[in-house]
Coordinates of C-alpha atoms in Angstrom, one line a residue:
M176 CA 94.8 -112.5 21.0
N177 CA 96.1 -108.8 19.9
K178 CA 95.8 -106.9 23.2
H179 CA 93.9 -103.6 22.4
L180 CA 91.1 -106.0 20.4
R181 CA 91.4 -107.8 23.9
N182 CA 90.6 -104.5 26.1
A183 CA 88.1 -103.4 23.0
L184 CA 86.2 -106.9 24.4
Q185 CA 86.3 -106.2 27.6
N186 CA 84.5 -102.4 27.3
L187 CA 81.5 -103.7 25.5
A188 CA 81.1 -106.7 27.5
I189 CA 80.9 -103.8 30.5
L190 CA 78.6 -101.9 28.5
F191 CA 76.4 -104.3 27.6
L192 CA 75.7 -105.7 31.7
C193 CA 75.4 -101.9 32.5
V194 CA 73.0 -101.6 30.2
S195 CA 71.9 -105.0 31.2
A196 CA 71.0 -104.3 35.0
L197 CA 70.2 -100.7 34.4
F198 CA 66.8 -102.7 32.2
L199 CA 66.1 -104.9 35.2
I200 CA 66.0 -101.9 37.9
S201 CA 63.3 -100.3 35.3
R202 CA 61.3 -103.5 35.7
L203 CA 61.1 -103.0 39.3
P204 CA 58.4 -101.1 41.2
L205 CA 59.7 -98.2 42.1
F206 CA 60.0 -96.8 38.8
H207 CA 56.2 -97.2 38.5
T208 CA 56.1 -93.4 38.7
S209 CA 58.2 -90.9 36.6
W210 CA 61.9 -91.2 37.5
A211 CA 62.2 -87.4 38.5
V212 CA 59.6 -88.0 41.3
Q213 CA 60.6 -91.4 42.5
V214 CA 64.7 -89.8 42.9
Q215 CA 63.1 -86.1 44.5
S216 CA 61.5 -89.4 46.9
L217 CA 64.9 -90.8 48.0
L218 CA 66.5 -87.7 48.2
T219 CA 63.8 -86.4 50.4
P220 CA 65.2 -87.0 54.6
R221 CA 63.5 -88.8 56.6
P222 CA 62.8 -89.0 60.1
A223 CA 65.1 -91.0 62.1
D224 CA 63.5 -94.5 63.6
G225 CA 61.9 -94.7 67.0
D226 CA 59.6 -91.9 68.1
P227 CA 57.3 -90.4 65.2
A228 CA 56.4 -87.9 67.4
Q229 CA 59.9 -86.4 68.0
A230 CA 59.9 -85.4 64.4
G231 CA 57.6 -82.4 65.4
G232 CA 55.4 -81.1 68.0
P233 CA 52.2 -79.3 69.5
E234 CA 53.8 -75.6 68.1
E235 CA 54.4 -76.9 64.5
M236 CA 50.8 -78.1 64.7
F237 CA 48.9 -75.3 66.1
P238 CA 46.2 -73.2 63.6
A239 CA 46.3 -70.1 63.0
V240 CA 44.1 -68.1 65.8
H241 CA 41.7 -65.4 66.7
V242 CA 43.5 -62.4 68.5
M243 CA 41.5 -59.4 70.8
V244 CA 43.2 -56.7 72.3
T245 CA 42.3 -53.9 74.7
S246 CA 45.0 -51.3 75.9
D247 CA 41.5 -48.5 77.0
I248 CA 38.7 -49.3 76.6
A249 CA 37.7 -45.8 75.9
Y250 CA 39.2 -46.4 72.3
G251 CA 38.1 -49.4 70.7
R252 CA 39.8 -52.6 70.4
Y253 CA 42.7 -54.5 68.4
G254 CA 41.6 -57.6 66.9
Q255 CA 43.0 -59.7 63.9
L256 CA 41.9 -62.9 62.3
H257 CA 44.1 -65.9 61.7
V258 CA 47.7 -65.4 63.6
S259 CA 50.1 -68.4 62.7
G260 CA 52.7 -68.9 65.5
E261 CA 55.2 -67.2 63.9
D262 CA 53.5 -64.0 63.7
P263 CA 55.5 -61.1 66.0
L264 CA 52.2 -60.6 67.8
L265 CA 51.5 -64.0 68.9
V266 CA 55.4 -64.0 69.9
Q267 CA 54.5 -61.8 72.4
I268 CA 51.4 -63.1 73.3
I269 CA 52.0 -66.7 73.9
P270 CA 54.0 -66.9 77.0
L271 CA 52.3 -64.3 78.8
F272 CA 49.3 -67.0 78.7
Q273 CA 51.9 -70.0 79.6
E274 CA 53.3 -68.4 82.3
A275 CA 49.1 -67.2 84.1
L276 CA 48.7 -71.3 82.8
G277 CA 51.3 -72.9 84.4
S278 CA 50.8 -70.6 88.0
A279 CA 46.3 -70.9 87.4
T280 CA 44.0 -71.3 90.6
E281 CA 41.0 -72.4 90.1
L282 CA 38.3 -70.1 91.4
G283 CA 35.3 -71.4 89.8
A284 CA 32.6 -70.9 87.0
A285 CA 32.2 -67.5 86.2
A286 CA 28.8 -65.8 84.7
D287 CA 29.3 -64.4 80.8
K288 CA 28.5 -61.5 82.2
T289 CA 31.4 -61.6 84.6
L290 CA 34.0 -62.3 81.3
R291 CA 32.4 -59.5 79.9
D292 CA 32.8 -57.2 82.0
A293 CA 36.7 -58.2 82.9
L294 CA 36.7 -57.4 79.4
E295 CA 36.5 -53.8 79.8
E296 CA 40.0 -53.7 81.1
P297 CA 43.2 -54.1 79.7
G298 CA 43.7 -57.7 78.2
L299 CA 44.1 -60.2 75.6
Y300 CA 41.7 -62.6 74.0
L301 CA 43.0 -66.0 72.3
D302 CA 40.1 -67.7 70.1
L303 CA 41.5 -71.3 69.5
T304 CA 39.1 -71.6 66.2
G305 CA 37.5 -74.9 67.8
Q306 CA 37.9 -76.4 71.2
L307 CA 40.9 -78.8 72.6
P308 CA 41.0 -80.2 75.1
L309 CA 42.9 -77.9 77.6
E310 CA 46.0 -79.9 77.7
V311 CA 46.4 -80.3 74.1
A312 CA 45.7 -76.4 74.3
A313 CA 48.5 -76.2 76.9
A314 CA 51.0 -78.7 75.4
W315 CA 50.7 -75.1 72.2
L316 CA 51.3 -72.9 74.4
G317 CA 54.4 -75.4 76.4
E318 CA 53.0 -76.0 79.4
E319 CA 51.2 -78.4 81.7
A320 CA 47.5 -78.6 82.8
D321 CA 46.4 -79.5 85.7
L322 CA 42.5 -79.5 85.5
D323 CA 40.3 -81.6 82.9
R324 CA 38.5 -79.3 80.8
D325 CA 37.5 -77.7 77.2
V326 CA 38.3 -75.2 75.8
R327 CA 37.3 -73.1 72.7
S328 CA 39.4 -69.3 74.2
M329 CA 40.9 -68.0 76.8
A330 CA 41.4 -64.7 78.1
L331 CA 43.8 -62.7 80.4
T332 CA 42.7 -59.2 81.9
C333 CA 43.8 -56.8 84.5
E334 CA 41.0 -56.7 87.5
E335 CA 43.2 -56.8 90.0
E336 CA 47.3 -56.6 90.7
D337 CA 48.2 -60.1 89.4
A338 CA 46.3 -61.3 86.0
M339 CA 43.0 -63.0 86.0
L340 CA 42.5 -66.1 83.4
Y341 CA 39.5 -67.1 81.8
L342 CA 39.1 -70.3 80.0
R343 CA 36.0 -70.5 77.9
G344 CA 34.5 -73.6 76.1
E345 CA 32.3 -74.0 73.2
A346 CA 29.1 -74.1 75.1
G347 CA 29.9 -70.9 77.1
D348 CA 30.9 -72.5 80.2
I349 CA 33.3 -69.9 81.8
L350 CA 35.9 -71.2 83.9
R351 CA 38.0 -67.6 85.9
C352 CA 41.7 -68.6 87.9
A353 CA 43.9 -66.4 89.7
T354 CA 47.7 -65.8 87.8
A355 CA 51.2 -65.4 89.8
L356 CA 51.6 -62.7 86.2
P357 CA 51.8 -59.6 87.0
A358 CA 48.9 -57.3 85.0
S359 CA 51.5 -55.3 84.5
A360 CA 53.1 -57.9 82.1
V361 CA 49.6 -57.5 80.4
R362 CA 48.9 -54.7 79.7
E363 CA 52.6 -53.2 78.7
V364 CA 51.7 -55.5 75.6
C365 CA 48.3 -54.1 75.0
A366 CA 49.7 -51.2 75.1
G367 CA 51.5 -51.6 71.9
L368 CA 48.3 -52.3 69.8
S369 CA 46.7 -49.1 68.3
P370 CA 42.8 -50.1 68.3
N371 CA 41.9 -50.6 64.3
G372 CA 37.9 -50.5 65.0
S373 CA 38.3 -54.6 66.1
T374 CA 34.5 -55.6 68.3
F375 CA 33.3 -58.3 70.0
A376 CA 30.4 -59.5 68.1
Y377 CA 27.8 -59.3 71.5
E378 CA 29.3 -55.6 71.0
T379 CA 27.4 -54.9 67.5
N380 CA 23.9 -55.0 66.4
Y381 CA 24.7 -58.8 64.5
A382 CA 23.1 -60.3 67.5
P383 CA 22.0 -63.5 66.4
L384 CA 26.8 -64.0 65.6
A385 CA 28.2 -66.0 68.3
P386 CA 29.1 -64.2 71.0
Y387 CA 32.7 -63.3 71.4
T388 CA 33.4 -63.6 67.5
V389 CA 35.9 -61.4 66.6
L390 CA 34.8 -58.9 64.0
V391 CA 37.3 -56.4 62.1
A392 CA 36.4 -54.0 60.6
E393 CA 39.2 -54.1 57.5
T394 CA 41.0 -56.6 55.9
E395 CA 43.5 -57.9 53.2
D396 CA 43.6 -59.4 50.0
A397 CA 44.0 -62.7 50.0
P398 CA 45.9 -64.8 47.4
V399 CA 44.3 -67.0 44.8
V400 CA 45.3 -70.7 45.4
R401 CA 45.6 -73.6 43.3
G402 CA 45.5 -77.1 44.5
E403 CA 46.2 -80.2 43.3
L404 CA 47.2 -84.0 43.4
P405 CA 51.3 -83.9 44.6
A406 CA 53.5 -84.9 41.7
A407 CA 55.1 -87.8 44.6
Y408 CA 51.5 -89.3 45.0
S409 CA 52.6 -92.7 44.4
V410 CA 51.7 -96.4 45.6
Y411 CA 55.1 -97.3 45.5
N412 CA 55.9 -93.6 47.7
L413 CA 53.2 -93.6 50.0
L414 CA 53.7 -97.9 51.0
T415 CA 57.2 -96.7 52.1
A416 CA 56.5 -94.1 54.5
L417 CA 53.5 -96.3 56.1
D418 CA 55.8 -98.7 56.6
F419 CA 54.3 -101.7 54.3
N420 CA 56.4 -103.5 52.0
P421 CA 56.5 -100.5 48.5
H422 CA 56.5 -105.0 46.7
T423 CA 54.2 -106.5 49.2
V424 CA 51.9 -109.3 46.3
F425 CA 49.2 -109.3 48.6
R426 CA 47.5 -106.3 46.4
Y427 CA 44.5 -105.8 44.5
T428 CA 43.8 -102.9 41.9
E429 CA 39.2 -101.6 42.2
S430 CA 37.6 -100.9 39.0
S431 CA 38.3 -97.6 40.4
G432 CA 41.3 -97.7 39.9
A433 CA 42.3 -97.8 44.0
E434 CA 45.5 -99.9 45.1
V435 CA 44.5 -102.1 47.9
V436 CA 46.7 -104.0 50.3
E437 CA 46.5 -106.1 53.0
E438 CA 48.7 -107.5 55.3
S439 CA 46.8 -108.8 57.9
P440 CA 46.1 -107.5 60.4
R441 CA 45.7 -104.1 58.4
T442 CA 44.2 -102.7 55.0
L443 CA 45.8 -99.5 53.3
R444 CA 43.4 -98.3 50.2
I445 CA 44.8 -95.6 48.4
G446 CA 42.8 -93.7 45.6
P447 CA 44.0 -92.0 42.3
D448 CA 42.8 -89.3 43.0
G449 CA 44.3 -88.9 46.4
A450 CA 42.1 -90.5 49.1
V451 CA 44.2 -92.9 51.1
S452 CA 42.5 -94.4 54.1
F453 CA 43.1 -97.4 56.7
T454 CA 42.3 -99.8 59.2
S455 CA 43.8 -102.5 61.9
R456 CA 42.5 -104.8 64.3
G457 CA 45.3 -102.7 66.5
E458 CA 47.3 -106.1 66.8
A459 CA 51.0 -106.0 66.3
A460 CA 50.9 -103.0 65.0
A461 CA 54.4 -101.2 63.2
P462 CA 56.2 -98.6 65.7
L463 CA 54.7 -95.8 63.0
Y464 CA 50.9 -96.5 65.0
Q465 CA 52.4 -96.7 68.2
V466 CA 51.0 -94.4 71.4
R467 CA 53.7 -94.6 73.6
A468 CA 51.6 -93.8 76.9
A469 CA 52.7 -93.7 80.6
G470 CA 49.7 -95.2 81.8
D471 CA 47.2 -97.7 80.6
R472 CA 45.2 -95.0 78.4
P473 CA 46.9 -92.4 76.7
T474 CA 46.2 -89.4 76.7
A475 CA 45.2 -86.4 74.6
R476 CA 48.3 -85.8 74.0
E477 CA 50.2 -88.4 73.7
A478 CA 47.7 -89.4 71.4
L479 CA 48.0 -86.4 69.5
R480 CA 51.9 -86.9 69.0
A481 CA 51.5 -90.4 67.9
A482 CA 48.6 -88.4 64.9
W483 CA 51.1 -85.6 64.4
G484 CA 53.6 -89.0 63.8
L485 CA 51.5 -90.2 60.9
A486 CA 50.8 -86.6 59.6
E487 CA 54.4 -86.4 59.3
A488 CA 54.6 -89.3 57.5
L489 CA 52.1 -89.0 54.4
T490 CA 53.0 -85.2 54.3
E491 CA 56.9 -86.4 53.8
G492 CA 55.7 -89.6 51.2
A493 CA 53.7 -88.2 49.5
G494 CA 55.4 -84.2 49.2
A495 CA 51.9 -82.8 50.2
S496 CA 51.0 -79.3 51.7
P497 CA 51.8 -79.3 55.8
L498 CA 48.3 -80.0 58.3
R499 CA 47.5 -78.2 61.1
L500 CA 45.2 -79.6 63.8
R501 CA 41.3 -78.8 64.0
T502 CA 40.2 -80.9 67.1
V503 CA 40.6 -83.4 69.6
E504 CA 37.5 -85.6 69.8
E505 CA 37.6 -88.2 72.9
R506 CA 35.9 -91.1 72.1
E507 CA 34.9 -94.3 74.2
D508 CA 38.4 -96.3 73.7
G509 CA 40.5 -93.5 73.0
W510 CA 40.7 -90.4 70.6
T511 CA 39.7 -88.8 67.3
I512 CA 42.6 -86.0 66.0
L513 CA 41.3 -84.1 62.9
F514 CA 43.3 -81.9 60.9
R515 CA 43.2 -79.9 58.1
Y516 CA 45.3 -77.5 55.2
Q517 CA 46.3 -74.4 56.5
L518 CA 48.0 -71.5 54.0
Q519 CA 49.7 -68.0 55.2
G520 CA 47.0 -68.6 58.1
L521 CA 43.7 -69.4 56.3
P522 CA 42.4 -72.6 56.5
V523 CA 41.2 -74.8 53.7
Y524 CA 37.9 -76.7 53.8
F525 CA 36.3 -79.4 51.6
S526 CA 33.1 -78.6 50.1
D527 CA 31.8 -82.1 51.6
E528 CA 33.2 -80.7 54.5
S529 CA 34.9 -83.9 55.6
D530 CA 38.5 -83.3 57.3
A531 CA 42.2 -83.9 55.4
L532 CA 43.2 -86.4 57.9
S533 CA 40.9 -88.0 60.9
V534 CA 43.4 -90.7 63.0
T535 CA 41.2 -93.3 65.0
V536 CA 43.3 -94.0 67.7
S537 CA 42.2 -97.3 70.3
G538 CA 43.9 -98.1 73.7
G539 CA 47.9 -98.0 72.8
T540 CA 46.9 -97.9 68.5
I541 CA 46.2 -96.0 65.8
T542 CA 43.3 -98.4 64.3
A543 CA 42.4 -96.6 61.5
F544 CA 42.8 -93.3 59.6
S545 CA 41.6 -91.2 56.2
Y546 CA 44.3 -88.6 54.3
R547 CA 42.8 -86.4 51.3
C548 CA 46.2 -85.7 49.8
R549 CA 46.5 -82.1 48.1
A550 CA 49.6 -79.4 47.5
Y551 CA 48.4 -76.0 47.4
A552 CA 50.4 -73.1 46.0
A553 CA 49.8 -69.4 46.6
A554 CA 49.7 -67.6 42.9
E555 CA 51.1 -64.2 42.3
E556 CA 47.0 -62.9 41.4
T557 CA 44.9 -61.8 44.6
T558 CA 41.2 -60.9 45.6
A559 CA 39.9 -59.0 47.9
L560 CA 37.3 -60.0 50.1
L561 CA 33.8 -58.6 50.7
P562 CA 33.8 -55.3 53.0
P563 CA 33.6 -56.8 56.5
D564 CA 30.6 -55.2 57.4
M565 CA 29.0 -56.6 54.5
A566 CA 29.5 -60.2 55.1
Q567 CA 29.0 -59.4 59.2
A568 CA 25.6 -58.9 58.5
I569 CA 25.0 -61.8 55.9
A570 CA 26.7 -63.5 58.1
S571 CA 24.2 -62.1 61.4
L572 CA 21.5 -64.3 59.1
Y573 CA 22.9 -67.8 60.5
P574 CA 22.3 -67.7 64.4
G575 CA 25.2 -69.0 65.8
A576 CA 28.1 -69.1 63.9
G577 CA 31.3 -67.3 63.8
L578 CA 32.9 -65.7 61.0
S579 CA 36.2 -66.4 59.3
I580 CA 38.2 -66.3 56.3
G581 CA 39.3 -69.7 54.6
Y582 CA 39.0 -70.8 51.4
I583 CA 36.7 -74.2 49.8
D584 CA 38.1 -76.6 48.1
S585 CA 35.7 -78.3 45.6
G586 CA 38.6 -80.2 43.4
A587 CA 38.4 -77.4 40.9
G588 CA 42.0 -76.4 41.2
E589 CA 42.0 -72.6 42.0
M590 CA 40.4 -71.1 45.1
T591 CA 39.9 -68.1 45.9
A592 CA 39.2 -66.8 49.8
Q593 CA 36.4 -65.7 51.0
W594 CA 34.2 -64.8 54.5
L595 CA 32.5 -68.2 56.3
A596 CA 29.9 -68.4 59.1
R597 CA 30.8 -71.3 60.6

């Protein structure tokens, strides 16, 4: 046979085999969604095998907080809502609370008047925006906590030569602690911030509001936000991220379009609208669902780290917006950890008041979770909020409510920031 003819036939055969291989590959479940989405998913770095909590820590998942600073009460206070961890203000404040908590000596319960009198002195006040076990708040500060209690807010005041630490619960219970932190360190930070007209609700005519609500005198315009289902949201990507076999045959599709995958003893349901749920009897759990605990029962901090590993797996697997911690609740047999979305410091709530991610820890495993997958992006346009005094007057019609700013996701796609009485 002619040499040139033989080479031509070999090249044609190779080309035919390549085309055939590509055709067969295209029939795999990996390519049931768009090529662009799957390629992006394949190229996205994933956490190394091992402890899922190694991918992040409490400081990364903690939500923005409200801050009140007092240098000289005669001139007023400086307040700011929704301050994120990377903000220069918190960068200065957190080390002080860390040192104070690390050296805290319990002095006993304090009356509400005692705390209010202390807040007349130079000091710092942090509203955590939700109640947390103190050990979780301490983890955010980079410290350990020996005190077993829940905390909604904390304050550092300068009544003595060393700063005093106050820990306040949602129900109004207050614990007063001595610290080894010099009061001069607190005064130095406070002196660097000029009053901006902010007050606590108990100092105003808006008595029906929660008394320690931080009321600000002015706000900036907030960006318009668009929310949607992420492009990488697919059954294959989620199965892969959640340690399921992406090629499993133990699956069926409901009339609603939701894909249900059953790998005994666990069941995963993936809805077309971004709703994902998981249940398990806790037997033979994959590493992603295991809670590494030093004792027989996981602590709040240990349960949180496991839940955070799951949250990151969901976020990265679906290309969704990052989650932020809302609260940690103790159960009879474990913990429930709740997360929400946050954009530029402002929280995102769902109109039906559900959480973005709810994780149930029973014993040493994650036995259930429910997730709402969303991707948020700020648009170039902004919107102005109601003047704060008007918002405060309206919010005072709801006794016991606090006042903050956030977004409400009703599924319409576009959201504007608004005052919220919660």
